[in-house]
Short mmCIF file of C-alpha atoms and ligand atoms in Angstrom, two decimals:
data_model
loop_
_atom_site.label_atom_id
_atom_site.label_comp_id
_atom_site.label_asym_id
_atom_site.label_seq_id
_atom_site.Cartn_x
_atom_site.Cartn_y
_atom_site.Cartn_z
CA MET A 1 52.01 113.48 128.50
CA ALA A 2 51.11 113.43 132.33
CA LYS A 3 47.61 113.23 131.18
CA VAL A 4 48.34 110.26 129.20
CA ALA A 5 49.56 108.37 132.45
CA GLU A 6 46.57 109.28 134.44
CA THR A 7 43.91 108.51 131.92
CA SER A 8 41.19 106.31 133.32
CA PRO A 9 41.27 102.88 131.78
CA PRO A 10 38.70 102.27 129.06
CA PRO A 11 36.41 99.19 129.73
CA ALA A 12 38.53 97.03 127.57
CA MET A 13 41.25 97.44 130.19
CA ASN A 14 39.56 95.48 133.23
CA PHE A 15 41.65 92.57 132.87
CA ASN A 16 38.30 90.56 132.45
CA ILE A 17 40.08 88.72 129.59
CA PRO A 18 40.07 85.36 130.63
CA VAL A 19 40.73 83.86 127.18
CA LYS A 20 43.56 86.03 126.65
CA VAL A 21 45.25 85.25 130.08
CA THR A 22 44.60 81.46 129.25
CA MET A 23 46.54 81.61 126.01
CA LEU A 24 49.20 83.76 127.67
CA VAL A 25 49.90 80.96 130.07
CA GLN A 26 50.51 78.60 127.26
CA VAL A 27 52.65 80.90 125.32
CA ILE A 28 53.76 83.30 127.79
CA VAL A 29 57.18 81.93 127.80
CA CYS A 30 57.74 82.52 124.46
CA PHE A 31 57.44 85.73 125.19
CA GLY A 32 59.91 86.73 127.78
CA ILE A 33 62.65 84.81 126.47
CA ILE A 34 65.17 86.83 125.26
CA ALA A 35 66.07 89.68 123.34
CA SER A 36 67.75 90.50 120.32
CA THR A 37 69.21 93.38 121.00
CA VAL A 38 69.52 94.15 117.96
CA SER A 39 68.69 92.42 115.09
CA ILE A 40 70.88 89.85 114.16
CA THR A 41 70.89 88.03 110.79
CA ARG A 42 67.24 87.60 110.42
CA SER A 43 67.38 85.06 107.74
CA VAL A 44 69.29 82.58 109.85
CA VAL A 45 66.71 82.73 112.83
CA GLN A 46 63.62 83.05 110.36
CA SER A 47 63.69 79.26 109.32
CA ASN A 48 63.85 78.28 112.74
CA VAL A 49 60.53 80.17 113.67
CA ALA A 50 58.46 77.32 112.18
CA LYS A 51 60.01 74.93 114.31
CA LEU A 52 59.67 77.04 117.56
CA ASN A 53 56.23 77.57 116.57
CA ALA A 54 55.82 73.48 116.22
CA ASN A 55 57.21 73.20 119.57
CA LEU A 56 55.33 75.59 121.85
CA GLY A 57 53.52 72.57 123.09
CA HIS A 58 56.48 72.00 125.21
CA LEU A 59 55.94 75.03 126.81
CA HIS A 60 53.53 73.99 129.31
CA ARG A 61 52.64 75.38 132.89
CA PRO A 62 54.93 73.93 135.37
CA SER A 63 53.12 72.78 138.26
CA GLY A 64 53.57 74.29 141.67
CA GLN A 65 56.03 76.75 140.25
CA VAL A 66 53.60 79.58 140.06
CA LYS A 67 52.05 81.69 142.13
CA SER A 68 49.71 84.55 141.64
CA ASN A 69 49.94 88.13 142.94
CA PRO A 70 46.28 89.52 142.75
CA ALA A 71 47.21 92.52 144.56
CA SER A 72 49.55 93.99 142.02
CA ALA A 73 48.38 92.24 138.95
CA PRO A 74 44.68 91.35 138.68
CA ASN A 75 44.24 88.12 136.66
CA SER A 76 47.25 87.98 135.43
CA THR A 77 49.33 84.82 136.26
CA ALA A 78 51.71 86.60 137.84
CA VAL A 79 54.63 84.84 139.19
CA ILE A 80 58.42 84.99 139.01
CA SER A 81 60.56 82.59 139.93
CA ASN A 82 63.76 84.01 140.31
CA SER A 83 66.54 81.82 138.85
CA THR A 84 67.67 83.54 135.72
CA LEU A 85 66.08 86.87 136.70
CA THR A 86 68.11 87.55 139.77
CA ALA A 87 71.49 85.79 138.93
CA ASN A 88 73.32 88.23 141.06
CA ALA A 89 71.77 91.08 142.06
CA THR A 90 74.27 93.50 140.37
CA VAL A 91 71.22 95.37 138.64
CA PRO A 92 70.09 98.39 140.13
CA SER A 93 66.54 98.93 140.36
CA HIS A 94 65.03 102.18 138.46
CA THR A 95 61.98 102.51 140.27
CA GLU A 96 62.91 104.39 143.62
CA GLU A 97 62.33 107.66 142.29
CA LEU A 98 59.88 107.70 139.73
CA ASP A 99 57.36 110.29 138.79
CA TYR A 100 54.48 108.45 138.45
CA THR A 101 52.64 111.17 136.35
CA LYS A 102 55.06 110.76 133.71
CA LEU A 103 55.52 107.80 131.13
CA HIS A 104 59.16 106.13 131.38
CA GLY A 105 61.34 104.63 128.83
CA TYR A 106 64.07 102.04 129.53
CA ILE A 107 66.90 102.26 127.10
CA ILE A 108 69.23 99.22 127.05
CA SER A 109 72.89 100.38 126.67
CA ASN A 110 76.19 100.28 127.96
CA LYS A 111 77.51 103.09 125.58
CA GLU A 112 76.86 106.74 126.72
CA ARG A 113 76.87 107.97 123.17
CA ARG A 114 74.36 105.63 121.97
CA TYR A 115 72.22 106.36 125.21
CA ASN A 116 72.49 109.87 124.68
CA SER A 117 71.47 109.82 121.11
CA SER A 118 68.36 107.23 121.93
CA LYS A 119 67.48 109.52 124.62
CA VAL A 120 66.67 112.27 122.23
CA VAL A 121 64.07 110.32 120.67
CA LEU A 122 62.60 109.44 123.72
CA ASP A 123 62.44 113.23 124.84
CA LYS A 124 60.51 113.91 121.49
CA LEU A 125 57.85 111.29 122.67
CA GLY A 126 57.66 112.83 125.99
CA LEU A 127 59.14 109.99 127.93
CA VAL A 128 61.56 110.19 130.82
CA SER A 129 64.61 108.24 129.96
CA HIS A 130 66.57 105.62 132.07
CA GLN A 131 69.74 104.05 130.93
CA HIS A 132 69.82 100.17 131.78
CA VAL A 133 73.25 98.96 131.43
CA PRO A 134 72.99 95.07 130.76
CA LEU A 135 75.19 92.65 132.59
CA SER A 136 78.49 92.10 130.37
CA TYR A 137 78.24 89.26 128.03
CA LYS A 138 81.54 88.12 129.45
CA SER A 139 80.37 87.87 133.41
CA ASP A 140 79.49 85.04 135.34
CA ALA A 141 75.99 85.66 135.85
CA ILE A 142 75.54 85.30 132.23
CA ARG A 143 77.47 82.08 131.83
CA LYS A 144 75.41 80.33 134.66
CA ALA A 145 72.20 81.87 133.49
CA MET A 146 72.81 80.55 130.19
CA GLU A 147 73.86 76.93 131.57
CA ASP A 148 70.72 76.92 133.56
CA PHE A 149 68.61 78.02 130.45
CA HIS A 150 70.18 75.37 128.36
CA VAL A 151 70.13 72.67 130.86
CA GLY A 152 74.08 72.35 131.11
CA ASN A 153 74.39 72.30 127.29
CA GLN A 154 77.49 74.22 126.63
CA ARG A 155 77.18 74.77 122.99
CA TYR A 156 75.86 78.02 123.02
CA LEU A 157 78.10 79.49 125.16
CA THR A 158 79.83 81.75 122.52
CA ASP A 159 80.41 85.49 122.78
CA ARG A 160 77.55 86.03 120.08
CA TYR A 161 74.81 84.07 122.11
CA LYS A 162 76.36 85.38 125.33
CA LYS A 163 75.39 88.97 123.84
CA VAL A 164 71.88 87.68 122.82
CA PHE A 165 71.55 86.29 126.36
CA SER A 166 72.77 89.57 128.19
CA ASN A 167 70.15 91.40 126.11
CA ARG A 168 67.54 89.11 127.01
CA MET A 169 68.47 89.31 130.95
CA ALA A 170 68.42 93.27 130.62
CA PHE A 171 64.82 92.98 129.56
CA ALA A 172 63.99 90.44 131.97
CA HIS A 173 65.42 92.53 134.84
CA LEU A 174 63.42 95.77 133.58
CA PHE A 175 60.10 93.80 133.35
CA GLN A 176 60.60 92.36 136.79
CA ASP A 177 61.52 95.66 138.16
CA PHE A 178 58.26 97.17 136.67
CA PHE A 179 56.46 94.29 138.02
CA ASP A 180 57.65 94.26 141.30
CA ASP A 181 57.21 98.10 141.48
CA PRO A 182 54.26 98.57 144.18
CA LYS A 183 53.62 102.16 143.18
CA ALA A 184 53.04 101.45 139.52
CA ALA A 185 49.51 100.61 138.76
CA PRO A 186 48.42 97.64 136.92
CA ALA A 187 47.36 99.32 133.71
CA SER A 188 50.23 101.84 133.56
CA TRP A 189 52.88 101.60 130.69
CA ARG A 190 56.47 101.51 130.29
CA PHE A 191 58.57 101.39 127.38
CA PHE A 192 61.54 99.73 126.59
CA PHE A 193 64.15 100.51 123.88
CA GLU A 194 67.64 99.45 122.38
CA ASP A 195 69.95 101.91 122.01
CA ASP A 196 69.96 102.44 118.38
CA VAL A 197 66.54 104.26 117.72
CA ALA A 198 65.57 107.16 115.85
CA LEU A 199 62.30 108.96 115.14
CA HIS A 200 60.66 108.86 111.94
CA PRO A 201 61.25 111.96 110.07
CA SER A 202 57.88 112.75 109.33
CA LEU A 203 56.99 113.23 112.94
CA THR A 204 56.99 116.28 114.76
CA LYS A 205 57.25 116.28 118.64
CA ALA A 206 53.71 117.17 118.83
CA LEU A 207 52.41 114.74 116.35
CA ALA A 208 54.57 112.05 117.83
CA GLN A 209 53.15 112.75 121.46
CA LYS A 210 49.65 112.82 120.12
CA VAL A 211 50.19 109.80 118.33
CA LEU A 212 51.50 108.08 121.30
CA ALA A 213 48.89 108.90 123.81
CA ARG A 214 46.11 107.82 121.31
CA GLY A 215 48.04 104.62 120.96
CA LEU A 216 47.83 104.03 124.50
CA GLU A 217 44.20 104.15 124.52
CA VAL A 218 43.80 102.07 121.32
CA ALA A 219 46.37 99.19 122.78
CA ALA A 220 45.03 99.61 126.47
CA GLY A 221 42.78 96.33 126.42
CA ASP A 222 45.96 94.18 124.88
CA GLY A 223 48.86 95.90 127.47
CA ILE A 224 51.27 95.91 124.72
CA LEU A 225 52.42 97.60 121.64
CA TYR A 226 55.20 98.17 119.15
CA LEU A 227 56.54 101.71 118.42
CA GLY A 228 58.61 99.98 115.69
CA ILE A 229 58.34 96.56 113.70
CA CYS A 230 60.37 94.74 111.39
CA GLY A 231 58.81 92.70 108.52
CA PRO A 232 55.38 93.02 109.97
CA ASN A 233 53.25 90.22 108.71
CA ARG A 234 49.85 88.66 109.30
CA CYS A 235 48.42 92.10 109.99
CA GLU A 236 44.87 92.61 110.51
CA LYS A 237 42.91 94.52 107.96
CA LYS A 238 41.64 97.16 110.42
CA THR A 239 43.55 100.60 110.70
CA VAL A 240 43.04 103.02 113.03
CA VAL A 241 44.07 106.46 112.56
CA LEU A 242 45.81 107.67 115.58
CA SER A 243 46.24 111.33 114.23
CA SER A 244 46.22 111.95 110.85
CA PRO A 245 48.13 110.68 108.59
CA VAL A 246 49.51 108.39 111.14
CA GLU A 247 47.74 105.02 111.57
CA ALA A 248 48.08 101.81 113.67
CA MET A 249 47.38 98.36 112.79
CA ARG A 250 47.77 94.98 114.50
CA CYS A 251 50.70 92.61 113.26
CA ALA A 252 53.14 90.20 114.22
CA GLY A 253 56.88 90.72 113.47
CA ALA A 254 60.10 91.23 114.48
CA CYS A 255 62.49 93.61 116.14
CA THR A 256 62.29 94.91 119.60
CA HIS A 257 63.99 98.20 119.59
CA ALA A 258 60.96 99.87 120.68
CA PHE A 259 57.81 98.70 122.49
CA GLY A 260 55.69 99.21 125.37
CA LEU A 261 54.07 97.05 127.97
CA THR A 262 51.40 97.65 130.86
CA LYS A 263 52.26 96.41 134.23
CA TRP A 264 49.69 93.82 134.10
CA LYS A 265 51.00 92.49 130.85
CA THR A 266 54.53 92.24 131.90
CA GLY A 267 53.52 90.14 134.97
CA GLY A 268 51.87 87.60 132.55
CA LEU A 269 55.07 87.80 130.30
CA LEU A 270 57.38 87.19 132.91
CA ALA A 271 55.49 84.33 134.52
CA TYR A 272 57.46 81.69 132.50
CA MET A 273 60.35 83.46 131.26
CA ASP A 274 62.77 81.57 133.03
CA LYS A 275 60.89 78.32 132.64
CA LEU A 276 61.54 77.80 128.99
CA LYS A 277 64.55 75.58 127.98
CA THR A 278 65.40 74.97 124.68
CA PRO A 279 63.51 72.03 123.53
CA ASN A 280 65.75 69.26 121.86
CA ASN A 281 64.91 69.85 118.18
CA VAL A 282 64.60 73.55 118.50
CA ASN A 283 67.42 75.78 118.16
CA VAL A 284 68.68 79.03 118.85
CA SER A 285 65.84 81.14 117.86
CA VAL A 286 64.23 80.62 121.16
CA MET A 287 67.23 82.69 122.57
CA TYR A 288 65.99 85.58 120.54
CA PHE A 289 63.21 87.90 122.33
CA ASP A 290 61.96 89.72 119.25
CA GLN A 291 61.54 86.01 117.53
CA LEU A 292 59.32 85.24 120.36
CA LEU A 293 57.60 88.15 120.09
CA ARG A 294 56.99 87.68 116.70
CA THR A 295 55.70 84.03 117.75
CA TYR A 296 53.42 85.43 120.26
CA GLY A 297 52.08 88.02 117.76
CA GLU A 298 51.32 85.32 115.34
CA GLN A 299 49.81 82.83 117.84
CA VAL A 300 48.16 84.62 120.66
CA HIS A 301 46.96 87.76 119.11
CA ARG A 302 48.76 90.61 116.66
CA ILE A 303 50.22 93.45 118.33
CA TRP A 304 49.65 97.15 117.74
CA VAL A 305 51.77 98.78 115.73
CA LEU A 306 51.83 102.56 116.20
CA GLY A 307 52.83 104.47 112.97
CA SER A 308 52.05 101.41 110.86
CA ASN A 309 52.11 103.41 107.75
CA LEU A 310 55.30 105.20 108.52
CA LYS A 311 58.29 103.20 106.57
CA SER A 312 61.72 103.51 107.73
CA PRO A 313 63.83 105.73 105.73
CA GLN A 314 66.59 103.03 105.96
CA MET A 315 65.11 99.80 105.71
CA ASN A 316 62.51 98.35 103.41
CA ASN A 317 59.85 96.46 105.21
CA HIS A 318 60.52 98.42 108.83
CA TYR A 319 57.48 100.54 110.24
CA GLY A 320 56.65 102.49 112.97
CA LEU A 321 57.06 105.71 114.95
CA VAL A 322 60.72 104.57 115.93
CA TYR A 323 63.02 102.80 113.44
CA GLN A 324 66.43 101.10 114.01
CA ASP A 325 69.10 103.49 113.08
CA ARG A 326 71.49 101.22 111.59
CA THR A 327 73.57 103.50 109.63
CA ASN A 328 74.87 105.48 112.63
CA TYR A 329 74.39 102.59 115.47
CA PRO A 330 75.39 99.14 113.96
CA SER A 331 74.23 96.05 115.74
CA VAL A 332 76.29 95.50 118.72
CA ILE A 333 75.60 91.68 118.80
CA MET A 334 76.83 91.23 115.26
CA SER A 335 80.14 92.97 116.31
CA LYS A 336 82.96 90.95 117.49
CA GLU A 337 83.88 92.58 120.36
CA PRO A 338 81.73 95.42 121.35
CA LYS A 339 84.00 98.09 123.02
CA GLN A 340 82.83 98.51 126.52
C1 NAG B 1 39.58 89.34 137.07
O1 NAG B 1 39.88 90.29 138.41
C2 NAG B 1 38.64 90.89 138.59
C3 NAG B 1 38.59 91.94 139.78
O2 NAG B 1 39.94 91.95 140.01
C4 NAG B 1 37.24 89.62 138.80
O3 NAG B 1 36.00 90.25 139.12
C5 NAG B 1 37.36 88.87 137.58
O4 NAG B 1 36.30 87.80 138.11
C6 NAG B 1 38.81 88.57 137.32
N1 NAG B 1 38.43 87.52 136.10
C7 NAG B 1 39.09 86.20 135.87
C8 NAG B 1 38.94 85.66 134.69
O5 NAG B 1 40.01 86.03 137.13
C1 NAG B 2 65.02 83.56 144.96
O1 NAG B 2 66.61 83.52 145.14
C2 NAG B 2 66.94 83.84 146.57
C3 NAG B 2 68.59 83.79 146.52
O2 NAG B 2 69.03 83.14 145.60
C4 NAG B 2 66.42 82.26 147.18
O3 NAG B 2 66.56 82.64 148.55
C5 NAG B 2 64.62 82.38 147.27
O4 NAG B 2 64.44 81.20 147.74
C6 NAG B 2 64.50 82.30 145.57
N1 NAG B 2 62.98 82.48 145.35
C7 NAG B 2 62.44 81.58 144.53
C8 NAG B 2 60.68 81.84 144.63
O5 NAG B 2 62.84 80.69 143.82
C1 NAG B 3 75.84 112.35 127.02
O1 NAG B 3 74.63 113.23 127.75
C2 NAG B 3 75.46 113.74 128.89
C3 NAG B 3 74.27 114.51 129.69
O2 NAG B 3 73.91 115.56 128.80
C4 NAG B 3 76.78 114.66 128.75
O3 NAG B 3 77.16 115.13 129.82
C5 NAG B 3 77.44 113.67 128.12
O4 NAG B 3 79.02 114.28 127.77
C6 NAG B 3 77.02 113.01 126.97
N1 NAG B 3 78.25 112.17 126.64
C7 NAG B 3 78.40 111.80 125.42
C8 NAG B 3 79.47 110.60 124.87
O5 NAG B 3 77.90 112.13 124.27
C1 NAG B 4 76.89 85.60 142.98
O1 NAG B 4 77.92 86.36 143.41
C2 NAG B 4 78.38 85.23 144.34
C3 NAG B 4 79.66 85.92 145.12
O2 NAG B 4 79.54 87.44 144.71
C4 NAG B 4 78.90 84.25 143.85
O3 NAG B 4 79.55 83.34 144.56
C5 NAG B 4 77.67 83.47 142.96
O4 NAG B 4 77.98 82.29 142.45
C6 NAG B 4 76.92 84.44 142.14
N1 NAG B 4 75.95 83.93 141.33
C7 NAG B 4 75.57 83.85 140.17
C8 NAG B 4 74.47 83.23 139.58
O5 NAG B 4 76.48 84.44 139.72
C1 NAG B 5 69.10 75.59 113.36
O1 NAG B 5 68.39 75.18 112.54
C2 NAG B 5 68.50 75.29 111.28
C3 NAG B 5 67.46 74.86 110.33
O2 NAG B 5 66.72 73.57 110.87
C4 NAG B 5 69.88 74.69 110.91
O3 NAG B 5 70.24 75.18 109.50
C5 NAG B 5 71.00 75.24 111.77
O4 NAG B 5 72.13 74.68 111.30
C6 NAG B 5 70.45 75.04 113.18
N1 NAG B 5 71.35 75.91 114.24
C7 NAG B 5 72.10 75.52 114.95
C8 NAG B 5 72.92 76.27 115.88
O5 NAG B 5 71.88 74.21 115.33
#
């Protein structure tokens, strides 16, 4: 896998993609915001996505808040205001002693058993695993960040949404960490996981790694890819064979249990992450990172799905190299009181 990390970028990766960057500026926010650790009742959220789409116009670029950092992120509108991201620096940095010849994956988990099990998947993919313990949903930092996010509105301060927000903050911290790492090259990739993942049964370790290596080349110009997706839709017709028989295709969809970003893309996504407030006429769907990523895929550009022809053995309409193992690891957000 070391080879993958060192592969020189194909021409598409030169960041000279003004159109994309401009669009990012408009929709970026939508991206960062949230994370569903785990999918929640999709159907509830689903109906709100249309509203979210209709309201993206609210997400304009706030003047004076954004500064670029050309040294570390060419052309990305990198930024980073720190309000919700640094709400108390209790979150350790993971980047201190990284081996930059390897690919790294971050598993958001506060349960050792689930982390261990997800790590097995990353091992097979050839990724170095890191556990990222999210801020407790009961913490003061989460409550304050949510109050800020919702402009003082208290109605979302329920355990369930706090868990959603904790997950969002965990992704935000990991993105920030990546973006701030001066040793990470702009075109380098990192991977982000929730702790309920499993590798598709048809993949051997060798094939999984081959597919991933090829996928990174295919998606280099986008700077983002899914290793697994729920309910893919609006897929582009073109498919690419990554390594027979495994294919990739660009789609939009839900679930953020397994995805990858380049550093330059991360900078763009973070840019407005803590700028989005819930517009008055849109509700909670904006709190779910995976729904925002779905919107991003629909509105900005479709996102490569590695293993787009590999169907989850558990769920209809879930595809990818990595699927959510709901049988063994039920959603944390849905549970009433997660065991800490
Ligand atoms: C992107 O950056 C490269 C070099 O860093 C520069 O030559 C190019 O003009 C930039 N493109 C845009 C759209 O800013
Ligand atoms: C980030 O937070 C620190 C401490 O809370 C504050 O001193 C600093 O001004 C903030 N920076 C920005 C860009 O908001
Ligand atoms: C997780 O893995 C570590 C290291 O292999 C091991 O020491 C620990 O006992 C495992 N924990 C659980 C709960 O399986
Ligand atoms: C951060 O911690 C300090 C003291 O430990 C506390 O006073 C402050 O309110 C906290 N900030 C947030 C955003 O939680
Ligand atoms: C969100 O919007 C949907 C559809 O308009 C509505 O059914 C639901 O009650 C709303 N939820 C909240 C928490 O406002």
